[in-house]
Short mmCIF file of C-alpha atoms and ligand atoms in Angstrom, two decimals:
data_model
loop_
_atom_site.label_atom_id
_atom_site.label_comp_id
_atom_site.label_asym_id
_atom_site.label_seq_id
_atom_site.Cartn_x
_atom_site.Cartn_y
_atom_site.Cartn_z
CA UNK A 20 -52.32 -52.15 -80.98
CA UNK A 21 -48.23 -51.63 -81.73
CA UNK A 22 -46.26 -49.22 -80.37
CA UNK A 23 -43.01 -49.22 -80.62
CA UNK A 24 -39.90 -47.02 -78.88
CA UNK A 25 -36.31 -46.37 -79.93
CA UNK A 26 -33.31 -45.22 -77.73
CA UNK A 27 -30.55 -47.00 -75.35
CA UNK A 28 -32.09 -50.09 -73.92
CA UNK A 29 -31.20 -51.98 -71.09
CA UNK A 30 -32.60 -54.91 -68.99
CA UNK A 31 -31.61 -57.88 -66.92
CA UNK A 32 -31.99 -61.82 -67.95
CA UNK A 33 -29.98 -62.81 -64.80
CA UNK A 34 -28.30 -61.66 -61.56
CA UNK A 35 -25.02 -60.76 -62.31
CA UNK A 36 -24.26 -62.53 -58.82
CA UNK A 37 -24.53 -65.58 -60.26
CA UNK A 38 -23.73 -65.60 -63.58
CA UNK A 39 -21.28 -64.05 -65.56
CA UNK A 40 -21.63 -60.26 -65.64
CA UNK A 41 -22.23 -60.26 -69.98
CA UNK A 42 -24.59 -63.07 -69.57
CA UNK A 43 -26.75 -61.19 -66.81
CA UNK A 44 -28.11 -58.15 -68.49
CA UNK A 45 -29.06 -56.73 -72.17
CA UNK A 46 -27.39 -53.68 -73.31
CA UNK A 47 -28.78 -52.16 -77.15
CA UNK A 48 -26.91 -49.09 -78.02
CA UNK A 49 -29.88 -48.34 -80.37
CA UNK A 50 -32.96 -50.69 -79.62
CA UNK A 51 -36.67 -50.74 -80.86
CA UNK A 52 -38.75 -52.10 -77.77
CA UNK A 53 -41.61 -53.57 -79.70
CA UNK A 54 -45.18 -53.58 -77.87
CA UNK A 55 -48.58 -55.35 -78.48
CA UNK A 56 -51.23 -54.65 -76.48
CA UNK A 57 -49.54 -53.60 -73.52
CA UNK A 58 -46.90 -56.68 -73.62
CA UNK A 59 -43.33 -56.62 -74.46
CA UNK A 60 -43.73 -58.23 -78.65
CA UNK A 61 -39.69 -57.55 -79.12
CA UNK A 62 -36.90 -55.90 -78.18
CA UNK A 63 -33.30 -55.88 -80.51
CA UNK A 64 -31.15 -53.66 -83.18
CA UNK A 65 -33.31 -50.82 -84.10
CA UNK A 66 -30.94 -51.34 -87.43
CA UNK A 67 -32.68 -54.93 -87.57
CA UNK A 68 -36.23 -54.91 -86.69
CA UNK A 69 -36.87 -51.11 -88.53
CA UNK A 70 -36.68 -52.83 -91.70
CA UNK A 71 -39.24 -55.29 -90.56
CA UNK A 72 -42.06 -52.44 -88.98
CA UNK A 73 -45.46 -52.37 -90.93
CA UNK A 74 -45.72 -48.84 -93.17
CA UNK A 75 -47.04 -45.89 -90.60
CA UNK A 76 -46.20 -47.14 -87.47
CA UNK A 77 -44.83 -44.39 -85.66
CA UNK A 78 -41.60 -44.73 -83.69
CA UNK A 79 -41.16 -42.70 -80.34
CA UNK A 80 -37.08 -41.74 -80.63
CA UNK A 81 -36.16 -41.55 -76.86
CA UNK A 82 -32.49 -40.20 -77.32
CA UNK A 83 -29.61 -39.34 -74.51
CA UNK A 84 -31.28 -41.63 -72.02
CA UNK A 85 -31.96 -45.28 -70.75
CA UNK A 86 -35.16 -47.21 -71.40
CA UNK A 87 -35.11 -49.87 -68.78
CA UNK A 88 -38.17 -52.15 -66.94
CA UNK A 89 -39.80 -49.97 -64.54
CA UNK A 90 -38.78 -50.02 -60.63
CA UNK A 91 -40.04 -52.44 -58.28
CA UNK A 92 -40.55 -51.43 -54.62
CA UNK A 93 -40.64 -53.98 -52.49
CA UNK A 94 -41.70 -52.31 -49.31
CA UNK A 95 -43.48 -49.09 -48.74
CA UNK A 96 -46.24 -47.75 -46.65
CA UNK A 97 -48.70 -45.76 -48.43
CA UNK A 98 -50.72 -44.25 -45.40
CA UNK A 99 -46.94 -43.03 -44.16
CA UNK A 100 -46.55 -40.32 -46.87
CA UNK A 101 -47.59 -37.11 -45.03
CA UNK A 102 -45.39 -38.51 -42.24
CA UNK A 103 -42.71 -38.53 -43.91
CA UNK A 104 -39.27 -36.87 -42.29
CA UNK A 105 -40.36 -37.42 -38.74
CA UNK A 106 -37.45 -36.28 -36.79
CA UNK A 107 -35.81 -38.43 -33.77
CA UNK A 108 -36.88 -41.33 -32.87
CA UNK A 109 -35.86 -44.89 -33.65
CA UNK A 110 -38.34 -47.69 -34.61
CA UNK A 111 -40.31 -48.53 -31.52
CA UNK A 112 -40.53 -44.64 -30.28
CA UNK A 113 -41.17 -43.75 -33.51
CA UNK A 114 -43.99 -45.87 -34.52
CA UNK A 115 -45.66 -44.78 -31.16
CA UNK A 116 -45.37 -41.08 -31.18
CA UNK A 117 -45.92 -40.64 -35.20
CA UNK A 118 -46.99 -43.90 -37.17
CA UNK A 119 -49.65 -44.93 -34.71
CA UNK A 120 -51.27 -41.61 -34.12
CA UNK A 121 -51.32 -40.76 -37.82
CA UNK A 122 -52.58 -43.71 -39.42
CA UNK A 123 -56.17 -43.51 -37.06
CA UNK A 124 -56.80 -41.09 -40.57
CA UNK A 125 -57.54 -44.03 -43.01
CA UNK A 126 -60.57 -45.34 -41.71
CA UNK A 127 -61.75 -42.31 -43.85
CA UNK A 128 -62.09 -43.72 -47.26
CA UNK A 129 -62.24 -41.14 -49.03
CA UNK A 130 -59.15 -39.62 -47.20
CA UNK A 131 -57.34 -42.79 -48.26
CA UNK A 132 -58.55 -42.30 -51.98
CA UNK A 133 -56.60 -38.67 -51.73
CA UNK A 134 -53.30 -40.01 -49.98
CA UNK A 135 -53.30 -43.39 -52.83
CA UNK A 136 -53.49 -40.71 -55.48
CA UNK A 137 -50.98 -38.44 -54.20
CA UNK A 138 -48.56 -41.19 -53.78
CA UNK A 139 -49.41 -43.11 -56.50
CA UNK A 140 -48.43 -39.95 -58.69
CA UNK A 141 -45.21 -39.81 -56.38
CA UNK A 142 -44.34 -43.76 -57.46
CA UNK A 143 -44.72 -42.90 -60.97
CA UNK A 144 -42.81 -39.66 -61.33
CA UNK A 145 -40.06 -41.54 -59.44
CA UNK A 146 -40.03 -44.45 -62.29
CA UNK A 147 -41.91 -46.90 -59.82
CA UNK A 148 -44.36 -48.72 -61.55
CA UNK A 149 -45.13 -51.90 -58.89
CA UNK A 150 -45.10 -51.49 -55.43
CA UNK A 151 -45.82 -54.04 -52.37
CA UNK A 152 -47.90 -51.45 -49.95
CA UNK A 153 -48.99 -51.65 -46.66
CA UNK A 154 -52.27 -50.37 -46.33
CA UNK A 155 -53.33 -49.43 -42.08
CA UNK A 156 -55.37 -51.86 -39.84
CA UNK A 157 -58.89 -50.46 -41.53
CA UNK A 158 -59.75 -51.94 -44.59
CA UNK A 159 -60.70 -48.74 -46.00
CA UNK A 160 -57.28 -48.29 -46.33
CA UNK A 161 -57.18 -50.66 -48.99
CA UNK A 162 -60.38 -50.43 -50.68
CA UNK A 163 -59.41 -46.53 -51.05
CA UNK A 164 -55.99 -48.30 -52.23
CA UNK A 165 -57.44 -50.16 -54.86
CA UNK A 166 -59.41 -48.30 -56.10
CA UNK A 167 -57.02 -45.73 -57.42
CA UNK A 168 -54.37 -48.06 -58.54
CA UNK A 169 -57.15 -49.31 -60.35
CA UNK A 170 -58.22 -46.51 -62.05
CA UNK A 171 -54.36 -45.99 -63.19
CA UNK A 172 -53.80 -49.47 -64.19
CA UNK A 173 -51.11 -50.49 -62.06
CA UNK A 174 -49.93 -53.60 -61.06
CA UNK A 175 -49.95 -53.06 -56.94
CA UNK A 176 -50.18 -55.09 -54.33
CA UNK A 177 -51.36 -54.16 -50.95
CA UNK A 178 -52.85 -55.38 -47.29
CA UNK A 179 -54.60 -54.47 -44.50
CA UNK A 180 -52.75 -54.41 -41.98
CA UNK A 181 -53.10 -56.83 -39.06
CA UNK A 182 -52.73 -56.07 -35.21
CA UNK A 183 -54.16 -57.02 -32.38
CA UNK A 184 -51.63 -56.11 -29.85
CA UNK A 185 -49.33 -53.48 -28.07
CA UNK A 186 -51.45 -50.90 -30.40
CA UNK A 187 -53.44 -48.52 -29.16
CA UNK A 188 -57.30 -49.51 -29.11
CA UNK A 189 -58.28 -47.44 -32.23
CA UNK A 190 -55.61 -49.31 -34.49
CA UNK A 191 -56.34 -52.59 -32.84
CA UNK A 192 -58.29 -55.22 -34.77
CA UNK A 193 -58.88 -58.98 -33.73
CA UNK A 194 -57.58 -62.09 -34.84
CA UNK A 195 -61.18 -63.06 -35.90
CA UNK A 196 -62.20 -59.42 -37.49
CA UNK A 197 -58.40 -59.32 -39.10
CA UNK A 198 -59.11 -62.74 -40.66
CA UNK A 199 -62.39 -61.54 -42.00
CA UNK A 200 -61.74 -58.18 -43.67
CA UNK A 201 -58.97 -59.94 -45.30
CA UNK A 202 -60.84 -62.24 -46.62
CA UNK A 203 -63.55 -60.28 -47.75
CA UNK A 204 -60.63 -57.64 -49.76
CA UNK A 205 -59.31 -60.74 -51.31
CA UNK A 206 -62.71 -61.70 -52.65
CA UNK A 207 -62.83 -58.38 -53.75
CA UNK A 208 -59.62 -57.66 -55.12
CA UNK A 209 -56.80 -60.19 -55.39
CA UNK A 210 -56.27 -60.65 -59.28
CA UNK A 211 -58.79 -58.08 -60.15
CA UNK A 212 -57.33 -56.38 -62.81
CA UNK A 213 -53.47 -56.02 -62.00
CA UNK A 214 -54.28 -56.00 -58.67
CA UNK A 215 -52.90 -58.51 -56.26
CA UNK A 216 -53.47 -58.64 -52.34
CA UNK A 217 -51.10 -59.52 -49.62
CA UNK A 218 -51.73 -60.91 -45.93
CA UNK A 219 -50.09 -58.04 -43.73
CA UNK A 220 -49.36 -58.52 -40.40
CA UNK A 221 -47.53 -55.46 -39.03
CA UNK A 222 -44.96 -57.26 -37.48
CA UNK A 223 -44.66 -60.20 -34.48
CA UNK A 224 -44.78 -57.58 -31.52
CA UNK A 225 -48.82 -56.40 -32.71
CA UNK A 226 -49.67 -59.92 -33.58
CA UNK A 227 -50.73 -62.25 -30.98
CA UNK A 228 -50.04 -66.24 -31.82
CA UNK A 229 -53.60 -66.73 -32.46
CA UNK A 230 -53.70 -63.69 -35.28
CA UNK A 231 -50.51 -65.06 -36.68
CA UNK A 232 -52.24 -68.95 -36.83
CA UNK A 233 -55.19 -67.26 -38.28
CA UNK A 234 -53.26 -65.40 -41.33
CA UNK A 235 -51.04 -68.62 -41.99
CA UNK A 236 -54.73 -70.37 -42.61
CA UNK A 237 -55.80 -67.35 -44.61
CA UNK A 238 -52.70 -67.77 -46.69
CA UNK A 239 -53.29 -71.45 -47.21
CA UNK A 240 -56.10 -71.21 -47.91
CA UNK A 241 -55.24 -68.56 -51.20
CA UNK A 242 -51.90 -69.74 -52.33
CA UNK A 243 -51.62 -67.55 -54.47
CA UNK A 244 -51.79 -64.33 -52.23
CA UNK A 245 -48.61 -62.53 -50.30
CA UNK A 246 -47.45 -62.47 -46.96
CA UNK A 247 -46.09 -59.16 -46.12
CA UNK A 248 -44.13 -58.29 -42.93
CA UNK A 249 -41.35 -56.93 -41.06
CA UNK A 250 -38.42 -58.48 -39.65
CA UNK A 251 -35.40 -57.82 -37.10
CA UNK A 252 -35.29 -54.09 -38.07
CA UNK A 253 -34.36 -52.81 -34.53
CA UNK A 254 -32.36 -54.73 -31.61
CA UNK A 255 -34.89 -53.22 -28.84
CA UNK A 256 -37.34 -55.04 -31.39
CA UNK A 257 -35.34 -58.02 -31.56
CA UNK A 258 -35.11 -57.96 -27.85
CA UNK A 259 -38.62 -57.41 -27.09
CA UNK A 260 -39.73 -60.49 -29.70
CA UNK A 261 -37.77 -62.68 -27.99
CA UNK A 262 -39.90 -61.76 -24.57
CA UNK A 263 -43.46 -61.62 -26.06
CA UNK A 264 -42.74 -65.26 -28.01
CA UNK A 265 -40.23 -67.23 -25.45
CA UNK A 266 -41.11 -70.35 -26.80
CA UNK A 267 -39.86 -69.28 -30.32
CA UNK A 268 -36.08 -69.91 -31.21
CA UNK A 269 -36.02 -66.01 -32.69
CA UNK A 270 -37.51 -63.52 -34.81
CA UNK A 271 -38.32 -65.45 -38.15
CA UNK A 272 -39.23 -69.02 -36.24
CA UNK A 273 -42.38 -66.77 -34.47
CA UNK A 274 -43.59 -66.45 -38.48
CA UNK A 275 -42.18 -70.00 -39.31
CA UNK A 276 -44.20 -71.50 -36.71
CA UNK A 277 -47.04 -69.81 -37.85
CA UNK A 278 -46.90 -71.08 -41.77
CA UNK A 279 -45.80 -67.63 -43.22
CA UNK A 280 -43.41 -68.28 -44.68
CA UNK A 281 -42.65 -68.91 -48.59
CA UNK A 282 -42.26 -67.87 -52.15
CA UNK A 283 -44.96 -65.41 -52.19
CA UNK A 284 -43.57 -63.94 -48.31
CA UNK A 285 -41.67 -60.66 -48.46
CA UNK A 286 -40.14 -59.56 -44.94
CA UNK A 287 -39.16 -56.17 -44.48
CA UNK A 288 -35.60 -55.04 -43.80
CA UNK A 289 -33.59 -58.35 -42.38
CA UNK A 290 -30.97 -56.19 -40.74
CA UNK A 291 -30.12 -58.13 -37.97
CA UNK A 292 -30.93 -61.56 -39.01
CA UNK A 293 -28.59 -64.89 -38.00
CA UNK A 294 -27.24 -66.86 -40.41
CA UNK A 295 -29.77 -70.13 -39.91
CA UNK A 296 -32.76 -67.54 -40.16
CA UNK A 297 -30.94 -66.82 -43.55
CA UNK A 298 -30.66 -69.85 -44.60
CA UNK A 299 -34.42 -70.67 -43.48
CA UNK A 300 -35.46 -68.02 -45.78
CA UNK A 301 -33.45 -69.15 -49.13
CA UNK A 302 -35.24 -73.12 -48.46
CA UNK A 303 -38.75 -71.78 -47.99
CA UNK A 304 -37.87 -68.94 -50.93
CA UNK A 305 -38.80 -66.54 -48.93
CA UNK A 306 -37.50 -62.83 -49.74
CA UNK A 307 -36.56 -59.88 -47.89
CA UNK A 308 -37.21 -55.98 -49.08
CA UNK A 309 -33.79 -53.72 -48.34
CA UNK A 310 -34.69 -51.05 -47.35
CA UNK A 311 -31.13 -48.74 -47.01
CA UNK A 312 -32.95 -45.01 -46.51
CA UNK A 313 -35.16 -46.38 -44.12
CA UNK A 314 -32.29 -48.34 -42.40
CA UNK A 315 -30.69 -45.20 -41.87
CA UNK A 316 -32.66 -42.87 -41.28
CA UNK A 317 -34.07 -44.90 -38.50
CA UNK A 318 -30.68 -45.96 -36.91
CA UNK A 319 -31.49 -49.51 -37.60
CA UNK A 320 -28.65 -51.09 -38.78
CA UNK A 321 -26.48 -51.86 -42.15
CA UNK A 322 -28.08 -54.79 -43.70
CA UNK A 323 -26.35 -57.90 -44.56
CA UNK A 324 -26.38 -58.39 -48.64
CA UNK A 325 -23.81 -60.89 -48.67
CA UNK A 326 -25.39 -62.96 -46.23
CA UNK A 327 -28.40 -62.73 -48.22
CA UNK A 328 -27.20 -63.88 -51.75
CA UNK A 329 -25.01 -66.53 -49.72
CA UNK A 330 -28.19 -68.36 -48.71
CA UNK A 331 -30.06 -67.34 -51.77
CA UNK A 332 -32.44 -65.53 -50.67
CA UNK A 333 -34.33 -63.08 -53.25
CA UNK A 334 -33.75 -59.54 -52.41
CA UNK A 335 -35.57 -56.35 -53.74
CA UNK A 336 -35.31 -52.48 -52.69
CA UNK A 337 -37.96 -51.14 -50.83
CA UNK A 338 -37.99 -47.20 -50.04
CA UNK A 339 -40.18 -47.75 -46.99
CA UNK A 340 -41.69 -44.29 -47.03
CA UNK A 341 -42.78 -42.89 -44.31
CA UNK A 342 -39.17 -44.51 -42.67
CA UNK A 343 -37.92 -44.24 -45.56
CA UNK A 344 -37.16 -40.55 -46.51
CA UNK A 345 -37.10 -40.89 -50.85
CA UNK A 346 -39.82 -42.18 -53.37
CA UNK A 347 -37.27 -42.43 -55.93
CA UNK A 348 -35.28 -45.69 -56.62
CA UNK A 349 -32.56 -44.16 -58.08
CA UNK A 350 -31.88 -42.28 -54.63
CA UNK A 351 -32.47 -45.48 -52.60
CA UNK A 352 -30.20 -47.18 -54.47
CA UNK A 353 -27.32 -44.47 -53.81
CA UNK A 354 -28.06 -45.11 -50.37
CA UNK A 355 -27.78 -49.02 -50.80
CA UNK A 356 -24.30 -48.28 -52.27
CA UNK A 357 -23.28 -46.19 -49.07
CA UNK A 358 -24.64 -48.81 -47.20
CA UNK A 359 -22.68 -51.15 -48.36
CA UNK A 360 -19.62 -49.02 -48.12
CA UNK A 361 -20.06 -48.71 -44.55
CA UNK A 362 -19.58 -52.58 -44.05
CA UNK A 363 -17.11 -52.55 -46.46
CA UNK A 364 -18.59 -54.67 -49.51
CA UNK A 365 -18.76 -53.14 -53.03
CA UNK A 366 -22.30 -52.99 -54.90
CA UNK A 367 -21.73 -52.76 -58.21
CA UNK A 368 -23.95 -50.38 -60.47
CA UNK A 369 -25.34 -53.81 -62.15
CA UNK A 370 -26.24 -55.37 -59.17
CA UNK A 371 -28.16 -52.00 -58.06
CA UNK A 372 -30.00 -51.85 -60.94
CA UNK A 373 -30.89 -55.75 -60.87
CA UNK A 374 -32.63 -55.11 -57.45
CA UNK A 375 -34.25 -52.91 -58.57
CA UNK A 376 -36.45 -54.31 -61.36
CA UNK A 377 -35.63 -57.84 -62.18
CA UNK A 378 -34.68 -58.87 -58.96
CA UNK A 379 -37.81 -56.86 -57.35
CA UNK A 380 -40.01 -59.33 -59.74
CA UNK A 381 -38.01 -62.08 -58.21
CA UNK A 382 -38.71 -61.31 -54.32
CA UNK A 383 -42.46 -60.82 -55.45
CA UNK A 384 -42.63 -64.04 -57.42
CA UNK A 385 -43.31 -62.22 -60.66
CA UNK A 386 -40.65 -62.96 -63.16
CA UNK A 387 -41.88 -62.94 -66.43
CA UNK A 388 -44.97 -60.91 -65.59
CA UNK A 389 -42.70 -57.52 -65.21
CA UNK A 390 -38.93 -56.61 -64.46
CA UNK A 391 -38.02 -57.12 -67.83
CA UNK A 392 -37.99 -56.94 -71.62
CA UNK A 393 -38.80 -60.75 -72.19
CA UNK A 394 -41.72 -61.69 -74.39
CA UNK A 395 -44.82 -61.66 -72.81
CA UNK A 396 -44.27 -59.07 -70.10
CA UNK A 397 -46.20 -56.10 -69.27
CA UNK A 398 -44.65 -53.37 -70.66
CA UNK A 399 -44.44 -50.70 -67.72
CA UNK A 400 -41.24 -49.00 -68.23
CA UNK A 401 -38.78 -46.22 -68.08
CA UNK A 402 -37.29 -43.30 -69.81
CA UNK A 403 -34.07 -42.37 -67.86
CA UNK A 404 -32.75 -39.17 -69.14
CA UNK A 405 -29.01 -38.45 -68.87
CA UNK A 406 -29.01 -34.88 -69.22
CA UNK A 407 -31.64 -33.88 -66.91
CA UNK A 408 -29.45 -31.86 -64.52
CA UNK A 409 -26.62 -29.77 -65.15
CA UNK A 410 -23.99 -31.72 -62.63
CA UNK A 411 -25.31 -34.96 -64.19
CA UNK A 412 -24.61 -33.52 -67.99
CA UNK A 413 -21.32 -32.92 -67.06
CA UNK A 414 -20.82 -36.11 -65.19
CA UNK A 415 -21.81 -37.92 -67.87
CA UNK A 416 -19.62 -36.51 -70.26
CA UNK A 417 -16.75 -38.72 -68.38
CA UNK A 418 -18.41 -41.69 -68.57
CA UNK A 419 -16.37 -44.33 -70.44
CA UNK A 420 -18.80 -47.31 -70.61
CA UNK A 421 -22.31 -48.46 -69.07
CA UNK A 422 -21.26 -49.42 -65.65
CA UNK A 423 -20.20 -45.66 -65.09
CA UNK A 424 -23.63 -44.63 -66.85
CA UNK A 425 -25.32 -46.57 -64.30
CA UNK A 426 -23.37 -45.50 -61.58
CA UNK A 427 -23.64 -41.95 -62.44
CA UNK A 428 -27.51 -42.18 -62.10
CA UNK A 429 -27.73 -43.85 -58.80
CA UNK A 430 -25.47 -41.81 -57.54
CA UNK A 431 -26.66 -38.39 -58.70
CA UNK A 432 -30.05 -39.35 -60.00
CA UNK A 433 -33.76 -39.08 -58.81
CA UNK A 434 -36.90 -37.86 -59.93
CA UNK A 435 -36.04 -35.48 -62.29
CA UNK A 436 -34.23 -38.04 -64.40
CA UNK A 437 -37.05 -39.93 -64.99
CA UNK A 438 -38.51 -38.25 -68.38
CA UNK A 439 -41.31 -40.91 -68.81
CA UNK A 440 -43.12 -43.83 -66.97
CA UNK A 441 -44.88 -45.81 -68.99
CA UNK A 442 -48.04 -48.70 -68.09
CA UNK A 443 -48.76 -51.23 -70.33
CA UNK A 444 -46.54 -49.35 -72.97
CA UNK A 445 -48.41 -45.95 -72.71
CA UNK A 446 -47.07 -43.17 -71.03
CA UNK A 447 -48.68 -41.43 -67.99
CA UNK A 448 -48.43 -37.91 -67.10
CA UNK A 449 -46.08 -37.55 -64.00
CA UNK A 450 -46.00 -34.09 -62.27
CA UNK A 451 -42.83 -33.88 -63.30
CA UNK A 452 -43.62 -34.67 -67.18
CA UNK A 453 -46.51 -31.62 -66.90
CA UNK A 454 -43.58 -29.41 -65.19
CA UNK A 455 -40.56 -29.92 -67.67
O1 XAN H 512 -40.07 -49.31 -40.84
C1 XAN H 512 -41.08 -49.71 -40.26
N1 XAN H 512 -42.27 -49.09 -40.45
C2 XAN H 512 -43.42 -49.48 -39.86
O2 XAN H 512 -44.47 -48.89 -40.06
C3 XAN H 512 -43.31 -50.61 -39.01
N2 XAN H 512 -44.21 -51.27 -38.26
C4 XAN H 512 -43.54 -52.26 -37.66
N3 XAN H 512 -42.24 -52.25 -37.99
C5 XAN H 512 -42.07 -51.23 -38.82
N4 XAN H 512 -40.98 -50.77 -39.44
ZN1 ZN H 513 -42.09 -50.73 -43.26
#
């Protein structure tokens, strides 16, 4: 089946880091984004490929917007939504007087089922189309997951989480039961569909050496599953590493001694991390998940982009709800800007908008699959309307070229500029589609 859209089109083939800035992205004043079965057929000059169109197809005209890829999030805990805005505390405080205590909830499948849906709606209204999600430590968590993400056709990945220490009892698994009920939702799951699953241990503080040995053998032993994880977020949890694993030379060598590391291994935050565990991350392709509102909101620190395109390492944004305090990219990414501010390096709107869908593909090892228009890919993608509130109108009226376009929206944009989200090329209802 065709479908085919029309409108201002935009997509990255590179990151403008590393290339030159023309060569990194696709701009088409008026594009046709061709679509068969669900994959990207052809984008180019609606003025070229209109001509070309069978007789009847119909054309969906998106006009005064942005069709781009849809947004990537590389980090975000799905059992955190109804905790979201939890006021005070930083990261270990915080996890122990409202992460802990609320996530006991999703041994209840079917109260998972009603969180996934809720925030799986959220995602989609916000222009999020993949997400790497942290289910809790009960694998109903992720069955409940699934099964909705499932039903909507999404490409998601997700874990069950791992801990087996420093938890309280009724979040604490074993390093034997941990191993098993991931194996058994990787049976299950992993590639059902557009499903994917990834090994989650919460972080090196819950995880004893033995449950950290037993997911690196998990993960060998399904190559082509994730490894999902946290990493030097918080100096009292820097500090506190260093005392559970004194035989460790830091933070990432407790994972790296473990075999988690690698191209399919996404770590969480990266604030605070030394320039060798940089470096260790670019050789093993390892990627890290920035995670600015989160960062913030938690007092955790201003991370380090520079340092992480000097060693290469792949970077996505991650919004990090229930830390995180947005669903929508295109508010994460103004705080990524200010973020950057603060240490006095410039994002540029390019760069922003690379993270968030090309390079998101990237740090989850699925170039080509989504993240852009090329051939092949899966066409979930976005409507961004320019006109959608009255300071952004006028705003936009000023604009002189693209990069002030795209500045404009991450600056003043969230989920009310998103006009349509579309999987597999057809478009879903949002709650904010059924409202406007
Ligand atoms: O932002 C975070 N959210 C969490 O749930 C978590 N667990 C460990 N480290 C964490 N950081
Ligand atoms: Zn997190």
């Amino acid at each position: 089946m065709i479908k085919v859209y029309r409108g201002e089109l935009l997509h990255f083939l590179a990151d403008p880091a590393k290339v030159a800035l023309q060569e990194s992205y696709q701009h088409i004043e008026d594009g046709l984004l061709i679509i068969k079965d669900g994959l990207v057929e052809q984008v180019g000059e609606a003025s070229e490929l209109l001509p070309l169109l069978d007789d009847g197809i119909e054309v969906i005209h998106y006009e005064n917007g942005l069709m781009m890829p849809g947004f990537i999030d590389t980090h975000v805990h799905y059992p955190q939504t109804e905790m979201i805005a939890s006021y005070g505390e930083q990261l270990l405080e915080w996890l122990q007087n409202y992460t802990f205590p609320f996530e006991r909830q999703f041994s209840d499948l079917e109260h998972g089922k009603k969180i996934a849906e809720f925030f799986l709606t959220q995602l989609l209204d916000a222009g999020t189309t993949t997400a790497l999600v942290f289910g809790t430590v009960h694998k109903e968590s992720v069955e409940a997951f699934f099964t909705i993400a499932q039903q909507k056709k999404l490409r998601m990945i997700c874990g069950k989480v791992l801990m087996d220490q420093n938890c309280p009892d009724y979040l604490s698994d074993t390093a034997q039961t941990g191993y098993e009920d991931s194996k058994a939702l990787i049976e299950k799951w992993h590639k059902t569909d557009r499903l994917q699953y990834a090994i989650t241990p919460r972080f090196a503080p819950t995880c004893s050496t033995e449950q950290l040995n037993k997911a690196g053998q998990l993960l060998a032993e399904n190559p082509s599953v994730y490894l999902h994880t946290h990493i030097s977020e918080n100096t009292n949890e820097i500090a506190w590493v260093s005392e559970l694993f004194p035989d460790s030379k830091g933070y990432l060598d407790v994972y790296d001694q473990s075999n988690l590391l690698g191209r399919r291994s996404v770590f969480a935050h990266g604030v605070h991390l030394h320039d060798h565990e940089c470096k260790r991350l670019g050789e093993t392709e390892s990627s890290i998940a920035f995670c600015p509102s989160s960062n913030l909101f938690l007092g955790s620190g201003l991370f380090n982009l520079k340092q992480a395109q000097k060693y290469d390492v792949n970077v996505g944004y991650g919004t990090d709800i229930g830390a995180g305090t947005t669903f929508s990219m295109l508010s994460t990414l103004n705080e990524g800007y200010k973020t950057q501010q603060l240490r006095a390096e410039k994002l540029s709107p390019f760069q922003s908008f690379y993270l968030a869908t090309l390079g998101g593909a990237r740090a989850l090892d699925l170039e080509g699959t989504i993240g852009n228009f090329t051939k092949g890919a899966e066409a979930d993608f976005i409507f961004l309307d320019y006109h959608a509130t009255p300071l952004m109108d006028r705003r936009m009226h000023h604009c002189k070229d693209l990069s002030e376009k795209l500045f404009t929206l991450s600056m003043l944009g969230d989920e009310r500029h998103v006009k349509a989200t579309h999987i597999m090329g057809e478009r879903v209802q949002t709650a904010i589609a059924v409202t406007t």
